[in-house]
Amino acid sequence: DRRLFIGMGRLQAGDFNATAAFGFDDVARRPTRTRYSLELEYLSTRSKRFRPGGGFRFEQITRAGRDPAYIPYLVFAGPNALTTLLLQVEARFQGNARTVFVDMSAIF
C-alpha cells in the first residue's frame, strides 16, 4: 500500500549540466506528497587528468513538515587513471539546520 513515482530529465551543454526531477509518493492513510529537485552543475573538462566542478541543488517534499533544502557543493576528481580519487564538499541548508558533508572516495 505504498507507491513512489519519479520522473527525471537531464540537459548537458558543454561543461554545464542541468537536472530536474518531479514525483509523488502515496502511502495508505496519508495525503499524497509531491517531491521535486532542481540542480545546476559545472564540471570542467579542460584537463583530462583533473576535473574540478561545483553545483547547486534545490530539493522539496510537500507535506513532509520540512523546509526546502538548498545544497551547494564542490567536487574535485583526479588523476583520472586506473584509480581516481574524488573529493566532494557539500553544504545543506534546510530551515534552521545547517550541515556540511566531506566525502573522499576512490573510483577504480
mmCIF file of N, CA, C and O in Angstrom:
data_model
loop_
_atom_site.group_PDB
_atom_site.id
_atom_site.type_symbol
_atom_site.label_atom_id
_atom_site.label_comp_id
_atom_site.label_asym_id
_atom_site.label_seq_id
_atom_site.Cartn_x
_atom_site.Cartn_y
_atom_site.Cartn_z
ATOM 1 N N ASP A 1 0.819 -1.202 0.000
ATOM 2 C CA ASP A 1 0.000 0.000 0.000
ATOM 3 C C ASP A 1 0.859 1.262 0.000
ATOM 4 O O ASP A 1 0.539 2.243 0.635
ATOM 5 N N ARG A 2 1.987 1.201 -0.705
ATOM 6 C CA ARG A 2 2.865 2.360 -0.826
ATOM 7 C C ARG A 2 3.301 2.490 -2.280
ATOM 8 O O ARG A 2 3.659 1.502 -2.916
ATOM 9 N N ARG A 3 3.281 3.717 -2.813
ATOM 10 C CA ARG A 3 3.703 3.966 -4.188
ATOM 11 C C ARG A 3 4.652 5.149 -4.237
ATOM 12 O O ARG A 3 4.492 6.106 -3.495
ATOM 13 N N LEU A 4 5.629 5.063 -5.134
ATOM 14 C CA LEU A 4 6.574 6.141 -5.372
ATOM 15 C C LEU A 4 6.796 6.225 -6.876
ATOM 16 O O LEU A 4 7.084 5.216 -7.522
ATOM 17 N N PHE A 5 6.641 7.419 -7.432
ATOM 18 C CA PHE A 5 6.861 7.647 -8.856
ATOM 19 C C PHE A 5 7.715 8.889 -9.003
ATOM 20 O O PHE A 5 7.404 9.928 -8.415
ATOM 21 N N ILE A 6 8.801 8.798 -9.785
ATOM 22 C CA ILE A 6 9.665 9.951 -10.028
ATOM 23 C C ILE A 6 10.072 9.950 -11.495
ATOM 24 O O ILE A 6 10.485 8.929 -12.034
ATOM 25 N N GLY A 7 9.947 11.106 -12.131
ATOM 26 C CA GLY A 7 10.434 11.309 -13.493
ATOM 27 C C GLY A 7 11.607 12.277 -13.452
ATOM 28 O O GLY A 7 11.630 13.206 -12.643
ATOM 29 N N MET A 8 12.602 12.051 -14.310
ATOM 30 C CA MET A 8 13.807 12.864 -14.279
ATOM 31 C C MET A 8 14.232 13.226 -15.694
ATOM 32 O O MET A 8 14.083 12.435 -16.622
ATOM 33 N N GLY A 9 14.782 14.430 -15.845
ATOM 34 C CA GLY A 9 15.321 14.869 -17.124
ATOM 35 C C GLY A 9 16.671 15.528 -16.912
ATOM 36 O O GLY A 9 16.926 16.114 -15.868
ATOM 37 N N ARG A 10 17.533 15.420 -17.917
ATOM 38 C CA ARG A 10 18.876 15.977 -17.803
ATOM 39 C C ARG A 10 19.244 16.660 -19.115
ATOM 40 O O ARG A 10 18.936 16.158 -20.198
ATOM 41 N N LEU A 11 19.938 17.794 -18.999
ATOM 42 C CA LEU A 11 20.383 18.552 -20.161
ATOM 43 C C LEU A 11 21.857 18.889 -19.973
ATOM 44 O O LEU A 11 22.257 19.316 -18.891
ATOM 45 N N GLN A 12 22.657 18.677 -21.022
ATOM 46 C CA GLN A 12 24.076 18.996 -20.957
ATOM 47 C C GLN A 12 24.427 19.920 -22.101
ATOM 48 O O GLN A 12 24.056 19.674 -23.257
ATOM 49 N N ALA A 13 25.153 20.996 -21.778
ATOM 50 C CA ALA A 13 25.635 21.934 -22.783
ATOM 51 C C ALA A 13 27.082 22.259 -22.442
ATOM 52 O O ALA A 13 27.348 23.035 -21.525
ATOM 53 N N GLY A 14 28.013 21.616 -23.125
ATOM 54 C CA GLY A 14 29.428 21.814 -22.818
ATOM 55 C C GLY A 14 29.741 21.287 -21.423
ATOM 56 O O GLY A 14 29.462 20.133 -21.112
ATOM 57 N N ASP A 15 30.308 22.145 -20.598
ATOM 58 C CA ASP A 15 30.667 21.766 -19.229
ATOM 59 C C ASP A 15 29.523 21.971 -18.237
ATOM 60 O O ASP A 15 29.688 21.731 -17.044
ATOM 61 N N PHE A 16 28.383 22.445 -18.693
ATOM 62 C CA PHE A 16 27.246 22.717 -17.803
ATOM 63 C C PHE A 16 26.212 21.599 -17.914
ATOM 64 O O PHE A 16 25.929 21.092 -18.992
ATOM 65 N N ASN A 17 25.648 21.248 -16.769
ATOM 66 C CA ASN A 17 24.611 20.216 -16.693
ATOM 67 C C ASN A 17 23.437 20.755 -15.890
ATOM 68 O O ASN A 17 23.628 21.470 -14.902
ATOM 69 N N ALA A 18 22.239 20.390 -16.278
ATOM 70 C CA ALA A 18 21.031 20.729 -15.533
ATOM 71 C C ALA A 18 20.199 19.457 -15.381
ATOM 72 O O ALA A 18 20.065 18.678 -16.328
ATOM 73 N N THR A 19 19.684 19.249 -14.188
ATOM 74 C CA THR A 19 18.863 18.074 -13.903
ATOM 75 C C THR A 19 17.601 18.529 -13.194
ATOM 76 O O THR A 19 17.655 19.367 -12.293
ATOM 77 N N ALA A 20 16.473 17.975 -13.580
ATOM 78 C CA ALA A 20 15.199 18.263 -12.923
ATOM 79 C C ALA A 20 14.489 16.936 -12.666
ATOM 80 O O ALA A 20 14.500 16.046 -13.510
ATOM 81 N N ALA A 21 13.905 16.814 -11.481
ATOM 82 C CA ALA A 21 13.151 15.606 -11.127
ATOM 83 C C ALA A 21 11.857 16.032 -10.459
ATOM 84 O O ALA A 21 11.813 17.009 -9.707
ATOM 85 N N PHE A 22 10.786 15.285 -10.749
ATOM 86 C CA PHE A 22 9.483 15.555 -10.161
ATOM 87 C C PHE A 22 8.799 14.219 -9.902
ATOM 88 O O PHE A 22 8.900 13.295 -10.704
ATOM 89 N N GLY A 23 8.131 14.123 -8.781
ATOM 90 C CA GLY A 23 7.449 12.865 -8.486
ATOM 91 C C GLY A 23 6.465 13.006 -7.344
ATOM 92 O O GLY A 23 6.197 14.101 -6.853
ATOM 93 N N PHE A 24 5.928 11.865 -6.935
ATOM 94 C CA PHE A 24 4.996 11.845 -5.811
ATOM 95 C C PHE A 24 5.120 10.516 -5.088
ATOM 96 O O PHE A 24 5.587 9.518 -5.639
ATOM 97 N N ASP A 25 4.730 10.530 -3.820
ATOM 98 C CA ASP A 25 4.624 9.276 -3.073
ATOM 99 C C ASP A 25 3.250 9.216 -2.431
ATOM 100 O O ASP A 25 2.634 10.231 -2.133
ATOM 101 N N ASP A 26 2.763 8.034 -2.271
ATOM 102 C CA ASP A 26 1.414 7.816 -1.762
ATOM 103 C C ASP A 26 1.457 6.631 -0.798
ATOM 104 O O ASP A 26 1.909 5.548 -1.161
ATOM 105 N N VAL A 27 1.062 6.869 0.423
ATOM 106 C CA VAL A 27 1.013 5.828 1.453
ATOM 107 C C VAL A 27 -0.406 5.807 2.008
ATOM 108 O O VAL A 27 -1.033 6.850 2.182
ATOM 109 N N ALA A 28 -0.908 4.622 2.293
ATOM 110 C CA ALA A 28 -2.266 4.499 2.833
ATOM 111 C C ALA A 28 -2.433 5.380 4.071
ATOM 112 O O ALA A 28 -1.537 5.503 4.895
ATOM 113 N N ARG A 29 -3.579 6.000 4.188
ATOM 114 C CA ARG A 29 -3.963 6.847 5.317
ATOM 115 C C ARG A 29 -3.098 8.100 5.471
ATOM 116 O O ARG A 29 -2.969 8.639 6.553
ATOM 117 N N ARG A 30 -2.478 8.561 4.367
ATOM 118 C CA ARG A 30 -1.702 9.797 4.399
ATOM 119 C C ARG A 30 -1.888 10.513 3.071
ATOM 120 O O ARG A 30 -1.907 9.868 2.024
ATOM 121 N N PRO A 31 -2.001 11.852 3.078
ATOM 122 C CA PRO A 31 -2.169 12.575 1.808
ATOM 123 C C PRO A 31 -0.953 12.379 0.888
ATOM 124 O O PRO A 31 0.171 12.219 1.358
ATOM 125 N N THR A 32 -1.185 12.403 -0.406
ATOM 126 C CA THR A 32 -0.116 12.288 -1.384
ATOM 127 C C THR A 32 0.841 13.471 -1.252
ATOM 128 O O THR A 32 0.416 14.610 -1.089
ATOM 129 N N ARG A 33 2.132 13.185 -1.309
ATOM 130 C CA ARG A 33 3.154 14.234 -1.244
ATOM 131 C C ARG A 33 3.835 14.337 -2.595
ATOM 132 O O ARG A 33 4.094 13.331 -3.241
ATOM 133 N N THR A 34 4.119 15.563 -3.029
ATOM 134 C CA THR A 34 4.914 15.764 -4.240
ATOM 135 C C THR A 34 6.348 16.062 -3.834
ATOM 136 O O THR A 34 6.602 16.590 -2.752
ATOM 137 N N ARG A 35 7.263 15.700 -4.686
ATOM 138 C CA ARG A 35 8.677 15.964 -4.420
ATOM 139 C C ARG A 35 9.323 16.441 -5.709
ATOM 140 O O ARG A 35 8.994 15.957 -6.780
ATOM 141 N N TYR A 36 10.228 17.395 -5.589
ATOM 142 C CA TYR A 36 10.944 17.860 -6.762
ATOM 143 C C TYR A 36 12.353 18.302 -6.397
ATOM 144 O O TYR A 36 12.642 18.628 -5.243
ATOM 145 N N SER A 37 13.212 18.256 -7.393
ATOM 146 C CA SER A 37 14.611 18.607 -7.228
ATOM 147 C C SER A 37 15.088 19.283 -8.513
ATOM 148 O O SER A 37 14.786 18.817 -9.610
ATOM 149 N N LEU A 38 15.819 20.375 -8.371
ATOM 150 C CA LEU A 38 16.406 21.093 -9.497
ATOM 151 C C LEU A 38 17.895 21.250 -9.219
ATOM 152 O O LEU A 38 18.285 21.636 -8.119
ATOM 153 N N GLU A 39 18.744 20.973 -10.218
ATOM 154 C CA GLU A 39 20.181 21.038 -9.999
ATOM 155 C C GLU A 39 20.885 21.642 -11.210
ATOM 156 O O GLU A 39 20.566 21.327 -12.355
ATOM 157 N N LEU A 40 21.843 22.529 -10.933
ATOM 158 C CA LEU A 40 22.731 23.094 -11.956
ATOM 159 C C LEU A 40 24.154 22.743 -11.550
ATOM 160 O O LEU A 40 24.524 22.888 -10.381
ATOM 161 N N GLU A 41 24.960 22.314 -12.527
ATOM 162 C CA GLU A 41 26.306 21.853 -12.205
ATOM 163 C C GLU A 41 27.273 22.260 -13.310
ATOM 164 O O GLU A 41 26.925 22.249 -14.487
ATOM 165 N N TYR A 42 28.486 22.614 -12.885
ATOM 166 C CA TYR A 42 29.573 22.893 -13.818
ATOM 167 C C TYR A 42 30.686 21.892 -13.524
ATOM 168 O O TYR A 42 31.129 21.770 -12.378
ATOM 169 N N LEU A 43 31.125 21.165 -14.538
ATOM 170 C CA LEU A 43 32.219 20.206 -14.400
ATOM 171 C C LEU A 43 33.221 20.480 -15.516
ATOM 172 O O LEU A 43 32.926 20.256 -16.691
ATOM 173 N N SER A 44 34.377 20.999 -15.141
ATOM 174 C CA SER A 44 35.384 21.402 -16.122
ATOM 175 C C SER A 44 35.959 20.193 -16.855
ATOM 176 O O SER A 44 36.305 19.186 -16.243
ATOM 177 N N THR A 45 36.076 20.318 -18.168
ATOM 178 C CA THR A 45 36.693 19.254 -18.978
ATOM 179 C C THR A 45 37.952 19.770 -19.669
ATOM 180 O O THR A 45 38.419 19.167 -20.622
ATOM 181 N N ARG A 46 38.526 20.868 -19.178
ATOM 182 C CA ARG A 46 39.743 21.431 -19.798
ATOM 183 C C ARG A 46 40.938 20.513 -19.637
ATOM 184 O O ARG A 46 41.780 20.432 -20.497
ATOM 185 N N SER A 47 41.016 19.827 -18.497
ATOM 186 C CA SER A 47 42.120 18.912 -18.243
ATOM 187 C C SER A 47 41.604 17.480 -18.268
ATOM 188 O O SER A 47 40.533 17.194 -17.736
ATOM 189 N N LYS A 48 42.379 16.577 -18.869
ATOM 190 C CA LYS A 48 41.970 15.176 -18.863
ATOM 191 C C LYS A 48 42.346 14.485 -17.561
ATOM 192 O O LYS A 48 41.811 13.440 -17.237
ATOM 193 N N ARG A 49 43.289 15.048 -16.807
ATOM 194 C CA ARG A 49 43.745 14.407 -15.564
ATOM 195 C C ARG A 49 42.925 14.825 -14.347
ATOM 196 O O ARG A 49 42.643 14.006 -13.487
ATOM 197 N N PHE A 50 42.586 16.094 -14.233
ATOM 198 C CA PHE A 50 41.890 16.585 -13.032
ATOM 199 C C PHE A 50 40.602 17.282 -13.433
ATOM 200 O O PHE A 50 40.576 18.032 -14.402
ATOM 201 N N ARG A 51 39.545 17.030 -12.696
ATOM 202 C CA ARG A 51 38.221 17.586 -13.006
ATOM 203 C C ARG A 51 37.640 18.316 -11.796
ATOM 204 O O ARG A 51 37.056 17.695 -10.914
ATOM 205 N N PRO A 52 37.789 19.637 -11.737
ATOM 206 C CA PRO A 52 37.102 20.395 -10.684
ATOM 207 C C PRO A 52 35.686 20.734 -11.135
ATOM 208 O O PRO A 52 35.388 20.792 -12.333
ATOM 209 N N GLY A 53 34.819 20.959 -10.186
ATOM 210 C CA GLY A 53 33.451 21.326 -10.520
ATOM 211 C C GLY A 53 32.706 21.850 -9.315
ATOM 212 O O GLY A 53 33.210 21.866 -8.186
ATOM 213 N N GLY A 54 31.506 22.285 -9.547
ATOM 214 C CA GLY A 54 30.653 22.793 -8.481
ATOM 215 C C GLY A 54 29.225 22.835 -8.960
ATOM 216 O O GLY A 54 28.945 22.765 -10.163
ATOM 217 N N GLY A 55 28.329 22.932 -7.999
ATOM 218 C CA GLY A 55 26.926 22.971 -8.375
ATOM 219 C C GLY A 55 26.032 23.420 -7.243
ATOM 220 O O GLY A 55 26.488 23.721 -6.136
ATOM 221 N N PHE A 56 24.759 23.465 -7.555
ATOM 222 C CA PHE A 56 23.745 23.874 -6.591
ATOM 223 C C PHE A 56 22.483 23.049 -6.851
ATOM 224 O O PHE A 56 22.072 22.895 -7.997
ATOM 225 N N ARG A 57 21.904 22.503 -5.775
ATOM 226 C CA ARG A 57 20.684 21.699 -5.883
ATOM 227 C C ARG A 57 19.630 22.237 -4.921
ATOM 228 O O ARG A 57 19.935 22.644 -3.808
ATOM 229 N N PHE A 58 18.386 22.221 -5.368
ATOM 230 C CA PHE A 58 17.233 22.615 -4.558
ATOM 231 C C PHE A 58 16.304 21.408 -4.472
ATOM 232 O O PHE A 58 15.994 20.797 -5.494
ATOM 233 N N GLU A 59 15.892 21.030 -3.251
ATOM 234 C CA GLU A 59 15.013 19.876 -3.062
ATOM 235 C C GLU A 59 13.831 20.261 -2.181
ATOM 236 O O GLU A 59 13.992 21.011 -1.222
ATOM 237 N N GLN A 60 12.672 19.685 -2.468
ATOM 238 C CA GLN A 60 11.482 19.946 -1.661
ATOM 239 C C GLN A 60 10.560 18.737 -1.688
ATOM 240 O O GLN A 60 10.391 18.105 -2.735
ATOM 241 N N ILE A 61 9.997 18.410 -0.541
ATOM 242 C CA ILE A 61 8.943 17.405 -0.420
ATOM 243 C C ILE A 61 7.776 18.086 0.278
ATOM 244 O O ILE A 61 7.915 18.563 1.405
ATOM 245 N N THR A 62 6.630 18.170 -0.395
ATOM 246 C CA THR A 62 5.476 18.833 0.211
ATOM 247 C C THR A 62 4.865 17.928 1.278
ATOM 248 O O THR A 62 5.009 16.710 1.240
ATOM 249 N N ARG A 63 4.209 18.520 2.227
ATOM 250 C CA ARG A 63 3.527 17.817 3.327
ATOM 251 C C ARG A 63 4.463 16.907 4.126
ATOM 252 O O ARG A 63 4.032 15.907 4.673
ATOM 253 N N ALA A 64 5.733 17.246 4.174
ATOM 254 C CA ALA A 64 6.696 16.447 4.932
ATOM 255 C C ALA A 64 7.049 17.124 6.253
ATOM 256 O O ALA A 64 7.780 16.567 7.054
ATOM 257 N N GLY A 65 6.537 18.341 6.456
ATOM 258 C CA GLY A 65 6.840 19.066 7.680
ATOM 259 C C GLY A 65 8.266 19.600 7.723
ATOM 260 O O GLY A 65 8.793 19.877 8.788
ATOM 261 N N ARG A 66 8.897 19.753 6.552
ATOM 262 C CA ARG A 66 10.267 20.257 6.482
ATOM 263 C C ARG A 66 10.351 21.402 5.492
ATOM 264 O O ARG A 66 9.592 21.466 4.531
ATOM 265 N N ASP A 67 11.303 22.286 5.734
ATOM 266 C CA ASP A 67 11.578 23.376 4.804
ATOM 267 C C ASP A 67 12.295 22.836 3.571
ATOM 268 O O ASP A 67 12.882 21.755 3.616
ATOM 269 N N PRO A 68 12.312 23.611 2.476
ATOM 270 C CA PRO A 68 13.094 23.201 1.307
ATOM 271 C C PRO A 68 14.580 23.131 1.664
ATOM 272 O O PRO A 68 15.040 23.809 2.588
ATOM 273 N N ALA A 69 15.332 22.336 0.931
ATOM 274 C CA ALA A 69 16.771 22.204 1.149
ATOM 275 C C ALA A 69 17.523 22.903 0.020
ATOM 276 O O ALA A 69 17.187 22.738 -1.154
ATOM 277 N N TYR A 70 18.539 23.686 0.388
ATOM 278 C CA TYR A 70 19.418 24.373 -0.552
ATOM 279 C C TYR A 70 20.805 23.770 -0.374
ATOM 280 O O TYR A 70 21.359 23.808 0.732
ATOM 281 N N ILE A 71 21.376 23.216 -1.450
ATOM 282 C CA ILE A 71 22.585 22.402 -1.323
ATOM 283 C C ILE A 71 23.646 22.844 -2.340
ATOM 284 O O ILE A 71 23.624 22.413 -3.497
ATOM 285 N N PRO A 72 24.594 23.690 -1.931
ATOM 286 C CA PRO A 72 25.738 23.989 -2.796
ATOM 287 C C PRO A 72 26.830 22.945 -2.568
ATOM 288 O O PRO A 72 26.960 22.399 -1.469
ATOM 289 N N TYR A 73 27.619 22.655 -3.612
ATOM 290 C CA TYR A 73 28.685 21.672 -3.447
ATOM 291 C C TYR A 73 29.845 21.951 -4.394
ATOM 292 O O TYR A 73 29.705 22.602 -5.425
ATOM 293 N N LEU A 74 31.031 21.441 -4.009
ATOM 294 C CA LEU A 74 32.241 21.495 -4.813
ATOM 295 C C LEU A 74 32.780 20.084 -4.944
ATOM 296 O O LEU A 74 32.699 19.298 -3.989
ATOM 297 N N VAL A 75 33.326 19.756 -6.118
ATOM 298 C CA VAL A 75 33.920 18.435 -6.344
ATOM 299 C C VAL A 75 35.284 18.604 -7.008
ATOM 300 O O VAL A 75 35.527 19.577 -7.719
ATOM 301 N N PHE A 76 36.158 17.644 -6.744
ATOM 302 C CA PHE A 76 37.466 17.610 -7.385
ATOM 303 C C PHE A 76 37.842 16.152 -7.582
ATOM 304 O O PHE A 76 37.851 15.378 -6.622
ATOM 305 N N ALA A 77 38.130 15.762 -8.816
ATOM 306 C CA ALA A 77 38.469 14.373 -9.123
ATOM 307 C C ALA A 77 39.783 14.330 -9.902
ATOM 308 O O ALA A 77 40.061 15.204 -10.713
ATOM 309 N N GLY A 78 40.564 13.303 -9.629
ATOM 310 C CA GLY A 78 41.808 13.122 -10.366
ATOM 311 C C GLY A 78 42.577 11.955 -9.781
ATOM 312 O O GLY A 78 42.234 11.454 -8.737
ATOM 313 N N PRO A 79 43.528 11.437 -10.421
ATOM 314 C CA PRO A 79 44.106 11.855 -11.697
ATOM 315 C C PRO A 79 43.456 11.205 -12.921
ATOM 316 O O PRO A 79 44.061 11.177 -13.990
ATOM 317 N N ASN A 80 42.262 10.679 -12.830
ATOM 318 C CA ASN A 80 41.560 10.052 -13.967
ATOM 319 C C ASN A 80 42.428 9.009 -14.662
ATOM 320 O O ASN A 80 42.635 9.032 -15.859
ATOM 321 N N ALA A 81 42.928 8.077 -13.843
ATOM 322 C CA ALA A 81 43.760 6.978 -14.341
ATOM 323 C C ALA A 81 43.092 5.677 -13.916
ATOM 324 O O ALA A 81 41.862 5.631 -13.781
ATOM 325 N N LEU A 82 43.885 4.652 -13.680
ATOM 326 C CA LEU A 82 43.330 3.374 -13.244
ATOM 327 C C LEU A 82 42.533 3.541 -11.948
ATOM 328 O O LEU A 82 41.472 2.969 -11.782
ATOM 329 N N THR A 83 43.056 4.349 -11.044
ATOM 330 C CA THR A 83 42.333 4.713 -9.819
ATOM 331 C C THR A 83 42.192 6.227 -9.786
ATOM 332 O O THR A 83 43.151 6.945 -10.032
ATOM 333 N N THR A 84 41.008 6.708 -9.511
ATOM 334 C CA THR A 84 40.740 8.135 -9.420
ATOM 335 C C THR A 84 40.217 8.454 -8.026
ATOM 336 O O THR A 84 39.377 7.733 -7.497
ATOM 337 N N LEU A 85 40.709 9.526 -7.449
ATOM 338 C CA LEU A 85 40.219 9.980 -6.152
ATOM 339 C C LEU A 85 39.201 11.089 -6.373
ATOM 340 O O LEU A 85 39.366 11.920 -7.267
ATOM 341 N N LEU A 86 38.165 11.087 -5.575
ATOM 342 C CA LEU A 86 37.096 12.079 -5.680
ATOM 343 C C LEU A 86 36.885 12.715 -4.315
ATOM 344 O O LEU A 86 36.647 12.009 -3.322
ATOM 345 N N LEU A 87 36.986 14.033 -4.251
ATOM 346 C CA LEU A 87 36.716 14.792 -3.034
ATOM 347 C C LEU A 87 35.474 15.629 -3.283
ATOM 348 O O LEU A 87 35.402 16.353 -4.281
ATOM 349 N N GLN A 88 34.490 15.518 -2.394
ATOM 350 C CA GLN A 88 33.271 16.313 -2.515
ATOM 351 C C GLN A 88 32.982 16.987 -1.183
ATOM 352 O O GLN A 88 33.016 16.338 -0.135
ATOM 353 N N VAL A 89 32.707 18.277 -1.230
ATOM 354 C CA VAL A 89 32.301 19.044 -0.051
ATOM 355 C C VAL A 89 30.919 19.596 -0.363
ATOM 356 O O VAL A 89 30.728 20.274 -1.371
ATOM 357 N N GLU A 90 29.961 19.273 0.489
ATOM 358 C CA GLU A 90 28.560 19.640 0.258
ATOM 359 C C GLU A 90 27.985 20.260 1.523
ATOM 360 O O GLU A 90 28.161 19.732 2.607
ATOM 361 N N ALA A 91 27.316 21.386 1.375
ATOM 362 C CA ALA A 91 26.615 22.028 2.490
ATOM 363 C C ALA A 91 25.121 21.867 2.262
ATOM 364 O O ALA A 91 24.653 21.875 1.123
ATOM 365 N N ARG A 92 24.380 21.689 3.347
ATOM 366 C CA ARG A 92 22.918 21.542 3.246
ATOM 367 C C ARG A 92 22.278 22.546 4.199
ATOM 368 O O ARG A 92 22.510 22.499 5.391
ATOM 369 N N PHE A 93 21.483 23.453 3.644
ATOM 370 C CA PHE A 93 20.763 24.450 4.415
ATOM 371 C C PHE A 93 19.278 24.132 4.315
ATOM 372 O O PHE A 93 18.704 24.188 3.235
ATOM 373 N N GLN A 94 18.681 23.771 5.431
ATOM 374 C CA GLN A 94 17.270 23.383 5.445
ATOM 375 C C GLN A 94 16.638 23.920 6.725
ATOM 376 O O GLN A 94 16.829 23.358 7.797
ATOM 377 N N GLY A 95 15.904 25.025 6.588
ATOM 378 C CA GLY A 95 15.328 25.667 7.771
ATOM 379 C C GLY A 95 16.439 26.141 8.690
ATOM 380 O O GLY A 95 17.368 26.820 8.267
ATOM 381 N N ASN A 96 16.374 25.768 9.960
ATOM 382 C CA ASN A 96 17.406 26.133 10.924
ATOM 383 C C ASN A 96 18.570 25.148 10.925
ATOM 384 O O ASN A 96 19.545 25.353 11.643
ATOM 385 N N ALA A 97 18.484 24.065 10.190
ATOM 386 C CA ALA A 97 19.538 23.049 10.165
ATOM 387 C C ALA A 97 20.604 23.421 9.143
ATOM 388 O O ALA A 97 20.299 23.788 8.012
ATOM 389 N N ARG A 98 21.846 23.329 9.563
ATOM 390 C CA ARG A 98 22.987 23.579 8.690
ATOM 391 C C ARG A 98 23.925 22.383 8.823
ATOM 392 O O ARG A 98 24.360 22.043 9.907
ATOM 393 N N THR A 99 24.261 21.754 7.698
ATOM 394 C CA THR A 99 25.104 20.565 7.724
ATOM 395 C C THR A 99 26.158 20.679 6.628
ATOM 396 O O THR A 99 25.877 21.186 5.550
ATOM 397 N N VAL A 100 27.358 20.185 6.910
ATOM 398 C CA VAL A 100 28.422 20.124 5.918
ATOM 399 C C VAL A 100 28.901 18.681 5.842
ATOM 400 O O VAL A 100 29.185 18.056 6.860
ATOM 401 N N PHE A 101 28.971 18.151 4.626
ATOM 402 C CA PHE A 101 29.475 16.807 4.375
ATOM 403 C C PHE A 101 30.792 16.914 3.616
ATOM 404 O O PHE A 101 30.909 17.691 2.686
ATOM 405 N N VAL A 102 31.754 16.101 4.010
ATOM 406 C CA VAL A 102 33.010 15.983 3.273
ATOM 407 C C VAL A 102 33.157 14.496 2.942
ATOM 408 O O VAL A 102 33.131 13.657 3.833
ATOM 409 N N ASP A 103 33.288 14.205 1.651
ATOM 410 C CA ASP A 103 33.348 12.811 1.200
ATOM 411 C C ASP A 103 34.596 12.617 0.344
ATOM 412 O O ASP A 103 34.852 13.373 -0.582
ATOM 413 N N MET A 104 35.365 11.610 0.698
ATOM 414 C CA MET A 104 36.539 11.224 -0.096
ATOM 415 C C MET A 104 36.304 9.810 -0.581
ATOM 416 O O MET A 104 36.064 8.911 0.219
ATOM 417 N N SER A 105 36.348 9.614 -1.900
ATOM 418 C CA SER A 105 36.069 8.307 -2.495
ATOM 419 C C SER A 105 37.177 7.912 -3.444
ATOM 420 O O SER A 105 37.903 8.762 -3.965
ATOM 421 N N ALA A 106 37.285 6.629 -3.690
ATOM 422 C CA ALA A 106 38.204 6.100 -4.699
ATOM 423 C C ALA A 106 37.380 5.378 -5.746
ATOM 424 O O ALA A 106 36.501 4.589 -5.426
ATOM 425 N N ILE A 107 37.637 5.692 -6.990
ATOM 426 C CA ILE A 107 36.942 5.061 -8.106
ATOM 427 C C ILE A 107 37.975 4.205 -8.835
ATOM 428 O O ILE A 107 39.005 4.700 -9.277
ATOM 429 N N PHE A 108 37.704 2.917 -8.935
ATOM 430 C CA PHE A 108 38.661 2.025 -9.601
ATOM 431 C C PHE A 108 37.943 0.975 -10.399
ATOM 432 O O PHE A 108 36.782 0.799 -10.335
#
